[in-house]
Amino acid sequence: MSETMAAAAPSVLRRLNLSNQRLEKLLHNLRNEHQAESELRAIALEVLQAVDIQPDIALASILLCQIAGSYAVRHCIETAIVTIIAARGLQLDAGQTQTLAAAALTMNVGMLRHNESFQHKQSSLSHEEMAVIRRHPEESVNLLKHAGIDDDEWISCVLLHHENDDGSGYPAGVASPEVTRNAKLLSLADRYCAQVSARNYRRSIVPDQALRNLQQDRQAPVDPELLQLFRLELGDYPPGTLVRLHNGELGVVSGRHDGSGGQPICCLRDADGSTLTPPVQRSSSAADYAISAALSEDEAGLRFSMKQIWGEQASL
């Protein structure tokens, strides 16, 4: 893409943030809405279009926490992004993908009013608070039906997104084969984003570790085929991952593929810790520039704007 075309392209971040603002307002008022389906589908389409402009920027926005607003709503936008990218890998059609994105945006509306207190709680959740969490898929479905949503797939995904194949999930302990693939896809995106995105009370988990955590989770086993899909579509080091290279340089992964069998990396510091001005582009396909480790924000100590890495499409 030429610099002129890139400059003219719409900003992925700006679109995602506008979608987040619209969603937050609508979800908080959903109890008073009776014909909300068209508006929710429109927001889902906005997110889908933002991802289509440049999926790598959309993924990076999750890891770099660039979507403003409350965590509860931001998490739904982030889950929708990952869901859309995974749905593309499954070659779902546009209608199915939009419905899945809408389910991601609304999956937690039933406990939205409780999220702020949960986020700031210093102790373990009480029995009553755990009950709220276990009921929220049903509460979300009730709210969605009240707001005029009658799409069976949408409702099913929201209701089942915490159920497990072995019947150990909630709210009803439904088991395979009743737990649909789309519900399991939404569940995996939800759990993945919950780990890789920072919260008020803890740092984010680096992406490759998040995938290992999901693979090794014996209490809520994930579908191995869907986990493999995530590895293919997102990678161990998605765009936005802060990394150390084998030669000691520090940088940020800027794309999932670079055409040479590796990933493009924008290096910001050399092995001695000196700032690289301008940043240097590397490919992880070269032995010296292979990724040695993903780093937390504190470990990397890098300060940069997304626009500095991805240009105008990543401007706020």
PDB file of C-alpha atoms in Angstrom:
ATOM      1  CA  MET A   1       0.000   0.000   0.000  1.00  0.00           C
ATOM      2  CA  SER A   2       1.386   3.421  -0.945  1.00  0.00           C
ATOM      3  CA  GLU A   3       1.833   6.153   1.669  1.00  0.00           C
ATOM      4  CA  THR A   4      -0.925   8.183  -0.007  1.00  0.00           C
ATOM      5  CA  MET A   5      -3.370   5.275   0.149  1.00  0.00           C
ATOM      6  CA  ALA A   6      -2.410   4.490   3.762  1.00  0.00           C
ATOM      7  CA  ALA A   7      -2.954   8.119   4.773  1.00  0.00           C
ATOM      8  CA  ALA A   8      -6.389   8.109   3.114  1.00  0.00           C
ATOM      9  CA  ALA A   9      -7.461   4.857   4.765  1.00  0.00           C
ATOM     10  CA  PRO A  10      -9.780   5.137   7.788  1.00  0.00           C
ATOM     11  CA  SER A  11      -8.344   4.612  11.243  1.00  0.00           C
ATOM     12  CA  VAL A  12      -9.030   1.177  12.711  1.00  0.00           C
ATOM     13  CA  LEU A  13      -8.558   2.489  16.248  1.00  0.00           C
ATOM     14  CA  ARG A  14     -10.905   5.416  15.747  1.00  0.00           C
ATOM     15  CA  ARG A  15     -13.614   3.111  14.429  1.00  0.00           C
ATOM     16  CA  LEU A  16     -13.196   0.655  17.295  1.00  0.00           C
ATOM     17  CA  ASN A  17     -13.363   3.420  19.873  1.00  0.00           C
ATOM     18  CA  LEU A  18     -16.495   4.911  18.311  1.00  0.00           C
ATOM     19  CA  SER A  19     -18.068   1.439  18.288  1.00  0.00           C
ATOM     20  CA  ASN A  20     -17.149   1.053  21.955  1.00  0.00           C
ATOM     21  CA  GLN A  21     -18.819   4.358  22.829  1.00  0.00           C
ATOM     22  CA  ARG A  22     -22.024   3.389  20.999  1.00  0.00           C
ATOM     23  CA  LEU A  23     -22.046  -0.049  22.597  1.00  0.00           C
ATOM     24  CA  GLU A  24     -21.475   1.231  26.134  1.00  0.00           C
ATOM     25  CA  LYS A  25     -24.376   3.663  25.877  1.00  0.00           C
ATOM     26  CA  LEU A  26     -26.724   1.055  24.405  1.00  0.00           C
ATOM     27  CA  LEU A  27     -25.866  -1.773  26.807  1.00  0.00           C
ATOM     28  CA  HIS A  28     -26.326   0.403  29.873  1.00  0.00           C
ATOM     29  CA  ASN A  29     -29.780   1.377  28.599  1.00  0.00           C
ATOM     30  CA  LEU A  30     -30.790  -2.027  27.221  1.00  0.00           C
ATOM     31  CA  ARG A  31     -33.450  -2.565  29.896  1.00  0.00           C
ATOM     32  CA  ASN A  32     -35.332   0.361  28.383  1.00  0.00           C
ATOM     33  CA  GLU A  33     -34.951  -0.774  24.778  1.00  0.00           C
ATOM     34  CA  HIS A  34     -37.436  -2.928  22.883  1.00  0.00           C
ATOM     35  CA  GLN A  35     -36.115  -2.766  19.306  1.00  0.00           C
ATOM     36  CA  ALA A  36     -32.345  -2.884  19.794  1.00  0.00           C
ATOM     37  CA  GLU A  37     -31.440  -5.601  17.293  1.00  0.00           C
ATOM     38  CA  SER A  38     -30.776  -3.306  14.326  1.00  0.00           C
ATOM     39  CA  GLU A  39     -28.561  -1.008  16.411  1.00  0.00           C
ATOM     40  CA  LEU A  40     -26.584  -3.895  17.900  1.00  0.00           C
ATOM     41  CA  ARG A  41     -26.115  -5.440  14.454  1.00  0.00           C
ATOM     42  CA  ALA A  42     -24.941  -2.064  13.158  1.00  0.00           C
ATOM     43  CA  ILE A  43     -22.304  -1.867  15.903  1.00  0.00           C
ATOM     44  CA  ALA A  44     -21.236  -5.457  15.155  1.00  0.00           C
ATOM     45  CA  LEU A  45     -20.884  -4.480  11.493  1.00  0.00           C
ATOM     46  CA  GLU A  46     -18.760  -1.462  12.460  1.00  0.00           C
ATOM     47  CA  VAL A  47     -16.385  -3.699  14.407  1.00  0.00           C
ATOM     48  CA  LEU A  48     -16.305  -6.199  11.555  1.00  0.00           C
ATOM     49  CA  GLN A  49     -15.459  -3.459   9.057  1.00  0.00           C
ATOM     50  CA  ALA A  50     -12.718  -2.103  11.344  1.00  0.00           C
ATOM     51  CA  VAL A  51     -11.156  -5.576  11.532  1.00  0.00           C
ATOM     52  CA  ASP A  52     -11.367  -5.927   7.761  1.00  0.00           C
ATOM     53  CA  ILE A  53      -9.477  -2.647   7.227  1.00  0.00           C
ATOM     54  CA  GLN A  54      -6.416  -4.082   8.974  1.00  0.00           C
ATOM     55  CA  PRO A  55      -6.778  -7.160  11.233  1.00  0.00           C
ATOM     56  CA  ASP A  56      -3.252  -6.772  12.612  1.00  0.00           C
ATOM     57  CA  ILE A  57      -4.056  -3.313  14.011  1.00  0.00           C
ATOM     58  CA  ALA A  58      -7.302  -4.575  15.514  1.00  0.00           C
ATOM     59  CA  LEU A  59      -5.437  -7.409  17.268  1.00  0.00           C
ATOM     60  CA  ALA A  60      -2.693  -5.075  18.455  1.00  0.00           C
ATOM     61  CA  SER A  61      -5.277  -2.771  20.010  1.00  0.00           C
ATOM     62  CA  ILE A  62      -6.205  -5.591  22.401  1.00  0.00           C
ATOM     63  CA  LEU A  63      -2.670  -6.268  23.614  1.00  0.00           C
ATOM     64  CA  LEU A  64      -1.800  -2.578  23.822  1.00  0.00           C
ATOM     65  CA  CYS A  65      -5.081  -1.626  25.556  1.00  0.00           C
ATOM     66  CA  GLN A  66      -6.022   1.044  23.032  1.00  0.00           C
ATOM     67  CA  ILE A  67      -9.815   0.776  23.286  1.00  0.00           C
ATOM     68  CA  ALA A  68     -11.048   3.364  25.783  1.00  0.00           C
ATOM     69  CA  GLY A  69     -13.872   2.963  28.290  1.00  0.00           C
ATOM     70  CA  SER A  70     -14.819   0.546  31.039  1.00  0.00           C
ATOM     71  CA  TYR A  71     -13.178  -2.864  31.039  1.00  0.00           C
ATOM     72  CA  ALA A  72     -16.538  -4.653  30.888  1.00  0.00           C
ATOM     73  CA  VAL A  73     -17.518  -3.143  27.532  1.00  0.00           C
ATOM     74  CA  ARG A  74     -13.966  -2.995  26.152  1.00  0.00           C
ATOM     75  CA  HIS A  75     -13.653  -6.721  26.800  1.00  0.00           C
ATOM     76  CA  CYS A  76     -16.742  -7.386  24.671  1.00  0.00           C
ATOM     77  CA  ILE A  77     -15.285  -5.350  21.772  1.00  0.00           C
ATOM     78  CA  GLU A  78     -11.979  -7.215  22.095  1.00  0.00           C
ATOM     79  CA  THR A  79     -13.742 -10.580  22.189  1.00  0.00           C
ATOM     80  CA  ALA A  80     -15.666  -9.595  19.063  1.00  0.00           C
ATOM     81  CA  ILE A  81     -12.387  -8.789  17.269  1.00  0.00           C
ATOM     82  CA  VAL A  82     -10.898 -12.195  18.053  1.00  0.00           C
ATOM     83  CA  THR A  83     -14.183 -13.930  17.233  1.00  0.00           C
ATOM     84  CA  ILE A  84     -14.317 -12.233  13.820  1.00  0.00           C
ATOM     85  CA  ILE A  85     -10.744 -13.236  12.968  1.00  0.00           C
ATOM     86  CA  ALA A  86     -11.393 -16.829  14.029  1.00  0.00           C
ATOM     87  CA  ALA A  87     -14.664 -16.874  12.056  1.00  0.00           C
ATOM     88  CA  ARG A  88     -12.717 -15.754   8.980  1.00  0.00           C
ATOM     89  CA  GLY A  89     -10.422 -18.752   9.506  1.00  0.00           C
ATOM     90  CA  LEU A  90     -13.474 -21.025   9.573  1.00  0.00           C
ATOM     91  CA  GLN A  91     -14.717 -19.338   6.392  1.00  0.00           C
ATOM     92  CA  LEU A  92     -18.060 -18.460   7.949  1.00  0.00           C
ATOM     93  CA  ASP A  93     -20.208 -16.262   5.753  1.00  0.00           C
ATOM     94  CA  ALA A  94     -20.807 -12.568   6.416  1.00  0.00           C
ATOM     95  CA  GLY A  95     -24.154 -13.106   8.130  1.00  0.00           C
ATOM     96  CA  GLN A  96     -22.844 -15.775  10.501  1.00  0.00           C
ATOM     97  CA  THR A  97     -19.786 -13.689  11.339  1.00  0.00           C
ATOM     98  CA  GLN A  98     -21.883 -10.616  12.101  1.00  0.00           C
ATOM     99  CA  THR A  99     -24.201 -12.655  14.342  1.00  0.00           C
ATOM    100  CA  LEU A 100     -21.219 -14.102  16.223  1.00  0.00           C
ATOM    101  CA  ALA A 101     -19.784 -10.603  16.653  1.00  0.00           C
ATOM    102  CA  ALA A 102     -23.147  -9.382  17.986  1.00  0.00           C
ATOM    103  CA  ALA A 103     -23.183 -12.276  20.468  1.00  0.00           C
ATOM    104  CA  ALA A 104     -19.684 -11.305  21.646  1.00  0.00           C
ATOM    105  CA  LEU A 105     -20.774  -7.688  22.128  1.00  0.00           C
ATOM    106  CA  THR A 106     -23.737  -8.699  24.286  1.00  0.00           C
ATOM    107  CA  MET A 107     -22.565 -11.864  26.070  1.00  0.00           C
ATOM    108  CA  ASN A 108     -22.108 -10.158  29.466  1.00  0.00           C
ATOM    109  CA  VAL A 109     -24.886  -7.575  29.477  1.00  0.00           C
ATOM    110  CA  GLY A 110     -26.660  -9.519  32.227  1.00  0.00           C
ATOM    111  CA  MET A 111     -23.955  -8.646  34.757  1.00  0.00           C
ATOM    112  CA  LEU A 112     -22.842  -5.289  33.376  1.00  0.00           C
ATOM    113  CA  ARG A 113     -24.064  -3.342  36.396  1.00  0.00           C
ATOM    114  CA  HIS A 114     -22.027  -5.615  38.715  1.00  0.00           C
ATOM    115  CA  ASN A 115     -18.759  -5.505  36.790  1.00  0.00           C
ATOM    116  CA  GLU A 116     -17.374  -2.318  38.290  1.00  0.00           C
ATOM    117  CA  SER A 117     -17.642  -3.626  41.858  1.00  0.00           C
ATOM    118  CA  PHE A 118     -16.141  -6.976  40.805  1.00  0.00           C
ATOM    119  CA  GLN A 119     -13.183  -5.220  39.162  1.00  0.00           C
ATOM    120  CA  HIS A 120     -12.286  -3.268  42.305  1.00  0.00           C
ATOM    121  CA  LYS A 121     -12.900  -6.020  44.836  1.00  0.00           C
ATOM    122  CA  GLN A 122      -9.786  -6.881  46.833  1.00  0.00           C
ATOM    123  CA  SER A 123     -11.056 -10.158  48.317  1.00  0.00           C
ATOM    124  CA  SER A 124     -12.567 -13.310  46.852  1.00  0.00           C
ATOM    125  CA  LEU A 125     -16.072 -13.083  45.438  1.00  0.00           C
ATOM    126  CA  SER A 126     -18.881 -13.996  47.848  1.00  0.00           C
ATOM    127  CA  HIS A 127     -21.362 -16.811  47.211  1.00  0.00           C
ATOM    128  CA  GLU A 128     -23.921 -14.217  46.095  1.00  0.00           C
ATOM    129  CA  GLU A 129     -21.437 -12.633  43.685  1.00  0.00           C
ATOM    130  CA  MET A 130     -20.483 -16.029  42.270  1.00  0.00           C
ATOM    131  CA  ALA A 131     -24.180 -16.710  41.765  1.00  0.00           C
ATOM    132  CA  VAL A 132     -24.450 -13.490  39.730  1.00  0.00           C
ATOM    133  CA  ILE A 133     -21.607 -14.702  37.502  1.00  0.00           C
ATOM    134  CA  ARG A 134     -23.151 -18.144  37.038  1.00  0.00           C
ATOM    135  CA  ARG A 135     -26.527 -16.618  36.179  1.00  0.00           C
ATOM    136  CA  HIS A 136     -25.275 -13.978  33.766  1.00  0.00           C
ATOM    137  CA  PRO A 137     -25.733 -15.974  30.528  1.00  0.00           C
ATOM    138  CA  GLU A 138     -29.432 -16.443  31.360  1.00  0.00           C
ATOM    139  CA  GLU A 139     -29.774 -12.845  32.528  1.00  0.00           C
ATOM    140  CA  SER A 140     -28.126 -11.664  29.321  1.00  0.00           C
ATOM    141  CA  VAL A 141     -30.491 -13.746  27.188  1.00  0.00           C
ATOM    142  CA  ASN A 142     -33.519 -12.410  29.080  1.00  0.00           C
ATOM    143  CA  LEU A 143     -32.380  -8.840  28.502  1.00  0.00           C
ATOM    144  CA  LEU A 144     -31.701  -9.484  24.831  1.00  0.00           C
ATOM    145  CA  LYS A 145     -35.130 -11.027  24.289  1.00  0.00           C
ATOM    146  CA  HIS A 146     -36.721  -8.100  26.109  1.00  0.00           C
ATOM    147  CA  ALA A 147     -34.794  -5.774  23.772  1.00  0.00           C
ATOM    148  CA  GLY A 148     -36.225  -7.483  20.691  1.00  0.00           C
ATOM    149  CA  ILE A 149     -33.472  -9.961  19.774  1.00  0.00           C
ATOM    150  CA  ASP A 150     -34.984 -13.217  18.509  1.00  0.00           C
ATOM    151  CA  ASP A 151     -32.125 -14.627  16.420  1.00  0.00           C
ATOM    152  CA  ASP A 152     -31.747 -18.228  17.629  1.00  0.00           C
ATOM    153  CA  GLU A 153     -28.002 -18.478  16.919  1.00  0.00           C
ATOM    154  CA  TRP A 154     -27.260 -15.192  18.682  1.00  0.00           C
ATOM    155  CA  ILE A 155     -29.295 -16.225  21.731  1.00  0.00           C
ATOM    156  CA  SER A 156     -27.769 -19.719  21.751  1.00  0.00           C
ATOM    157  CA  CYS A 157     -24.194 -18.423  21.683  1.00  0.00           C
ATOM    158  CA  VAL A 158     -24.813 -16.046  24.592  1.00  0.00           C
ATOM    159  CA  LEU A 159     -26.610 -18.706  26.635  1.00  0.00           C
ATOM    160  CA  LEU A 160     -23.999 -21.432  26.033  1.00  0.00           C
ATOM    161  CA  HIS A 161     -20.724 -19.487  26.042  1.00  0.00           C
ATOM    162  CA  HIS A 162     -19.771 -20.752  29.528  1.00  0.00           C
ATOM    163  CA  GLU A 163     -20.893 -24.347  28.995  1.00  0.00           C
ATOM    164  CA  ASN A 164     -18.312 -27.127  28.491  1.00  0.00           C
ATOM    165  CA  ASP A 165     -18.390 -30.311  26.440  1.00  0.00           C
ATOM    166  CA  ASP A 166     -18.143 -32.417  29.609  1.00  0.00           C
ATOM    167  CA  GLY A 167     -21.115 -30.696  31.288  1.00  0.00           C
ATOM    168  CA  SER A 168     -18.992 -28.873  33.872  1.00  0.00           C
ATOM    169  CA  GLY A 169     -19.945 -25.374  32.763  1.00  0.00           C
ATOM    170  CA  TYR A 170     -22.808 -23.029  33.630  1.00  0.00           C
ATOM    171  CA  PRO A 171     -25.581 -21.955  33.887  1.00  0.00           C
ATOM    172  CA  ALA A 172     -27.238 -25.318  33.130  1.00  0.00           C
ATOM    173  CA  GLY A 173     -24.384 -27.838  32.869  1.00  0.00           C
ATOM    174  CA  VAL A 174     -25.190 -28.527  29.224  1.00  0.00           C
ATOM    175  CA  ALA A 175     -22.833 -31.066  27.603  1.00  0.00           C
ATOM    176  CA  SER A 176     -21.697 -31.979  24.089  1.00  0.00           C
ATOM    177  CA  PRO A 177     -23.183 -32.179  21.478  1.00  0.00           C
ATOM    178  CA  GLU A 178     -25.637 -29.523  22.672  1.00  0.00           C
ATOM    179  CA  VAL A 179     -22.775 -27.035  23.116  1.00  0.00           C
ATOM    180  CA  THR A 180     -22.438 -25.632  19.599  1.00  0.00           C
ATOM    181  CA  ARG A 181     -19.176 -24.889  17.814  1.00  0.00           C
ATOM    182  CA  ASN A 182     -20.048 -21.190  17.606  1.00  0.00           C
ATOM    183  CA  ALA A 183     -20.686 -21.038  21.364  1.00  0.00           C
ATOM    184  CA  LYS A 184     -17.336 -22.749  21.991  1.00  0.00           C
ATOM    185  CA  LEU A 185     -15.644 -20.294  19.639  1.00  0.00           C
ATOM    186  CA  LEU A 186     -17.136 -17.378  21.559  1.00  0.00           C
ATOM    187  CA  SER A 187     -16.092 -18.981  24.848  1.00  0.00           C
ATOM    188  CA  LEU A 188     -12.492 -19.418  23.701  1.00  0.00           C
ATOM    189  CA  ALA A 189     -12.285 -15.827  22.437  1.00  0.00           C
ATOM    190  CA  ASP A 190     -13.748 -14.607  25.736  1.00  0.00           C
ATOM    191  CA  ARG A 191     -11.245 -16.570  27.829  1.00  0.00           C
ATOM    192  CA  TYR A 192      -8.292 -15.643  25.622  1.00  0.00           C
ATOM    193  CA  CYS A 193      -9.060 -11.917  25.746  1.00  0.00           C
ATOM    194  CA  ALA A 194      -9.616 -12.048  29.503  1.00  0.00           C
ATOM    195  CA  GLN A 195      -6.020 -13.246  29.872  1.00  0.00           C
ATOM    196  CA  VAL A 196      -4.150 -11.078  27.365  1.00  0.00           C
ATOM    197  CA  SER A 197      -5.870  -7.782  28.203  1.00  0.00           C
ATOM    198  CA  ALA A 198      -4.804  -5.886  31.337  1.00  0.00           C
ATOM    199  CA  ARG A 199      -7.296  -5.334  34.144  1.00  0.00           C
ATOM    200  CA  ASN A 200      -7.410  -2.938  37.081  1.00  0.00           C
ATOM    201  CA  TYR A 201      -6.086  -5.562  39.476  1.00  0.00           C
ATOM    202  CA  ARG A 202      -3.485  -7.429  37.405  1.00  0.00           C
ATOM    203  CA  ARG A 203      -1.120  -7.247  34.466  1.00  0.00           C
ATOM    204  CA  SER A 204      -1.945  -8.932  31.209  1.00  0.00           C
ATOM    205  CA  ILE A 205      -0.636 -12.412  30.453  1.00  0.00           C
ATOM    206  CA  VAL A 206       1.618 -12.667  27.398  1.00  0.00           C
ATOM    207  CA  PRO A 207      -0.176 -14.308  24.449  1.00  0.00           C
ATOM    208  CA  ASP A 208       1.868 -17.496  24.102  1.00  0.00           C
ATOM    209  CA  GLN A 209       1.407 -18.189  27.819  1.00  0.00           C
ATOM    210  CA  ALA A 210      -2.328 -17.496  27.505  1.00  0.00           C
ATOM    211  CA  LEU A 211      -2.615 -20.168  24.808  1.00  0.00           C
ATOM    212  CA  ARG A 212      -0.681 -22.628  26.966  1.00  0.00           C
ATOM    213  CA  ASN A 213      -2.959 -21.844  29.923  1.00  0.00           C
ATOM    214  CA  LEU A 214      -6.020 -22.604  27.819  1.00  0.00           C
ATOM    215  CA  GLN A 215      -4.499 -25.820  26.498  1.00  0.00           C
ATOM    216  CA  GLN A 216      -3.583 -27.002  30.000  1.00  0.00           C
ATOM    217  CA  ASP A 217      -6.871 -26.022  31.696  1.00  0.00           C
ATOM    218  CA  ARG A 218      -8.314 -29.274  33.041  1.00  0.00           C
ATOM    219  CA  GLN A 219     -11.270 -27.656  34.831  1.00  0.00           C
ATOM    220  CA  ALA A 220     -12.692 -26.155  31.621  1.00  0.00           C
ATOM    221  CA  PRO A 221     -11.139 -28.062  28.697  1.00  0.00           C
ATOM    222  CA  VAL A 222     -11.181 -26.272  25.355  1.00  0.00           C
ATOM    223  CA  ASP A 223     -11.992 -27.738  21.962  1.00  0.00           C
ATOM    224  CA  PRO A 224      -8.566 -28.790  20.563  1.00  0.00           C
ATOM    225  CA  GLU A 225      -9.586 -27.996  16.970  1.00  0.00           C
ATOM    226  CA  LEU A 226     -10.621 -24.468  17.922  1.00  0.00           C
ATOM    227  CA  LEU A 227      -7.438 -23.983  19.920  1.00  0.00           C
ATOM    228  CA  GLN A 228      -5.455 -25.028  16.842  1.00  0.00           C
ATOM    229  CA  LEU A 229      -7.481 -22.501  14.823  1.00  0.00           C
ATOM    230  CA  PHE A 230      -6.444 -19.797  17.275  1.00  0.00           C
ATOM    231  CA  ARG A 231      -2.793 -20.773  16.891  1.00  0.00           C
ATOM    232  CA  LEU A 232      -3.122 -20.532  13.114  1.00  0.00           C
ATOM    233  CA  GLU A 233      -5.119 -17.296  12.948  1.00  0.00           C
ATOM    234  CA  LEU A 234      -3.630 -15.358  15.885  1.00  0.00           C
ATOM    235  CA  GLY A 235      -0.267 -17.032  16.362  1.00  0.00           C
ATOM    236  CA  ASP A 236       1.749 -17.372  19.552  1.00  0.00           C
ATOM    237  CA  TYR A 237       2.870 -13.759  19.112  1.00  0.00           C
ATOM    238  CA  PRO A 238       0.009 -11.694  17.642  1.00  0.00           C
ATOM    239  CA  PRO A 239       0.575  -8.105  16.498  1.00  0.00           C
ATOM    240  CA  GLY A 240       1.059  -5.899  19.539  1.00  0.00           C
ATOM    241  CA  THR A 241       3.147  -8.483  21.415  1.00  0.00           C
ATOM    242  CA  LEU A 242       6.213  -6.934  23.055  1.00  0.00           C
ATOM    243  CA  VAL A 243       9.215  -9.176  22.400  1.00  0.00           C
ATOM    244  CA  ARG A 244      12.927  -9.734  22.930  1.00  0.00           C
ATOM    245  CA  LEU A 245      14.829 -11.077  19.934  1.00  0.00           C
ATOM    246  CA  HIS A 246      17.713 -13.534  19.972  1.00  0.00           C
ATOM    247  CA  ASN A 247      20.154 -10.674  19.341  1.00  0.00           C
ATOM    248  CA  GLY A 248      18.849  -8.842  22.431  1.00  0.00           C
ATOM    249  CA  GLU A 249      16.839  -6.150  20.651  1.00  0.00           C
ATOM    250  CA  LEU A 250      13.425  -5.189  22.017  1.00  0.00           C
ATOM    251  CA  GLY A 251      10.428  -4.411  19.866  1.00  0.00           C
ATOM    252  CA  VAL A 252       6.793  -5.003  19.036  1.00  0.00           C
ATOM    253  CA  VAL A 253       5.366  -7.560  16.615  1.00  0.00           C
ATOM    254  CA  SER A 254       3.672  -5.561  13.859  1.00  0.00           C
ATOM    255  CA  GLY A 255       2.025  -8.323  11.815  1.00  0.00           C
ATOM    256  CA  ARG A 256       1.080 -11.980  11.739  1.00  0.00           C
ATOM    257  CA  HIS A 257       2.977 -12.747   8.517  1.00  0.00           C
ATOM    258  CA  ASP A 258       5.659 -10.993   6.476  1.00  0.00           C
ATOM    259  CA  GLY A 259       5.812 -13.203   3.374  1.00  0.00           C
ATOM    260  CA  SER A 260       9.127 -14.813   4.311  1.00  0.00           C
ATOM    261  CA  GLY A 261       7.834 -17.381   6.760  1.00  0.00           C
ATOM    262  CA  GLY A 262       8.318 -15.065   9.726  1.00  0.00           C
ATOM    263  CA  GLN A 263       6.662 -12.112  11.396  1.00  0.00           C
ATOM    264  CA  PRO A 264       7.530  -8.434  10.986  1.00  0.00           C
ATOM    265  CA  ILE A 265       8.921  -6.840  14.143  1.00  0.00           C
ATOM    266  CA  CYS A 266       9.496  -3.161  14.749  1.00  0.00           C
ATOM    267  CA  CYS A 267      12.573  -2.912  16.997  1.00  0.00           C
ATOM    268  CA  LEU A 268      12.719   0.075  19.320  1.00  0.00           C
ATOM    269  CA  ARG A 269      15.796  -0.670  21.449  1.00  0.00           C
ATOM    270  CA  ASP A 270      19.103  -2.378  20.724  1.00  0.00           C
ATOM    271  CA  ALA A 271      20.724  -5.055  22.861  1.00  0.00           C
ATOM    272  CA  ASP A 272      22.394  -2.386  25.029  1.00  0.00           C
ATOM    273  CA  GLY A 273      19.087  -0.701  25.777  1.00  0.00           C
ATOM    274  CA  SER A 274      19.674   2.319  23.537  1.00  0.00           C
ATOM    275  CA  THR A 275      16.696   3.703  21.636  1.00  0.00           C
ATOM    276  CA  LEU A 276      16.726   2.915  17.935  1.00  0.00           C
ATOM    277  CA  THR A 277      15.900   6.102  16.025  1.00  0.00           C
ATOM    278  CA  PRO A 278      14.181   5.505  13.734  1.00  0.00           C
ATOM    279  CA  PRO A 279      12.876   2.073  14.720  1.00  0.00           C
ATOM    280  CA  VAL A 280      14.378  -0.804  12.742  1.00  0.00           C
ATOM    281  CA  GLN A 281      12.248  -3.341  10.880  1.00  0.00           C
ATOM    282  CA  ARG A 282      13.178  -7.000  11.414  1.00  0.00           C
ATOM    283  CA  SER A 283      11.795 -10.358  10.306  1.00  0.00           C
ATOM    284  CA  SER A 284      11.615 -13.219  12.774  1.00  0.00           C
ATOM    285  CA  SER A 285      12.520 -15.583   9.918  1.00  0.00           C
ATOM    286  CA  ALA A 286      16.189 -14.565  10.348  1.00  0.00           C
ATOM    287  CA  ALA A 287      17.999 -16.496  13.094  1.00  0.00           C
ATOM    288  CA  ASP A 288      19.332 -13.389  14.890  1.00  0.00           C
ATOM    289  CA  TYR A 289      15.891 -11.799  14.844  1.00  0.00           C
ATOM    290  CA  ALA A 290      13.853 -14.804  15.922  1.00  0.00           C
ATOM    291  CA  ILE A 291      11.641 -14.137  18.917  1.00  0.00           C
ATOM    292  CA  SER A 292      13.315 -15.193  22.137  1.00  0.00           C
ATOM    293  CA  ALA A 293      10.480 -14.276  24.515  1.00  0.00           C
ATOM    294  CA  ALA A 294       7.266 -12.317  24.808  1.00  0.00           C
ATOM    295  CA  LEU A 295       7.491  -9.599  27.449  1.00  0.00           C
ATOM    296  CA  SER A 296       5.091  -7.824  29.768  1.00  0.00           C
ATOM    297  CA  GLU A 297       4.858  -4.052  29.511  1.00  0.00           C
ATOM    298  CA  ASP A 298       6.987  -3.665  32.655  1.00  0.00           C
ATOM    299  CA  GLU A 299       9.628  -6.085  31.391  1.00  0.00           C
ATOM    300  CA  ALA A 300       9.896  -4.388  27.999  1.00  0.00           C
ATOM    301  CA  GLY A 301       9.867  -0.813  29.273  1.00  0.00           C
ATOM    302  CA  LEU A 302       8.935   0.448  25.789  1.00  0.00           C
ATOM    303  CA  ARG A 303       6.938   3.602  25.175  1.00  0.00           C
ATOM    304  CA  PHE A 304       5.429   4.219  21.763  1.00  0.00           C
ATOM    305  CA  SER A 305       2.167   5.050  20.045  1.00  0.00           C
ATOM    306  CA  MET A 306       0.441   2.626  17.725  1.00  0.00           C
ATOM    307  CA  LYS A 307       0.541   5.310  15.030  1.00  0.00           C
ATOM    308  CA  GLN A 308       4.338   5.215  15.252  1.00  0.00           C
ATOM    309  CA  ILE A 309       4.260   1.524  14.306  1.00  0.00           C
ATOM    310  CA  TRP A 310       1.275   1.201  11.972  1.00  0.00           C
ATOM    311  CA  GLY A 311       0.749   4.726  10.625  1.00  0.00           C
ATOM    312  CA  GLU A 312      -2.468   6.648  10.134  1.00  0.00           C
ATOM    313  CA  GLN A 313      -4.644   3.530  10.263  1.00  0.00           C
ATOM    314  CA  ALA A 314      -3.683   3.298  13.933  1.00  0.00           C
ATOM    315  CA  SER A 315      -4.288   6.945  14.837  1.00  0.00           C
ATOM    316  CA  LEU A 316      -6.703   7.825  17.606  1.00  0.00           C
TER     317      LEU A 316
END
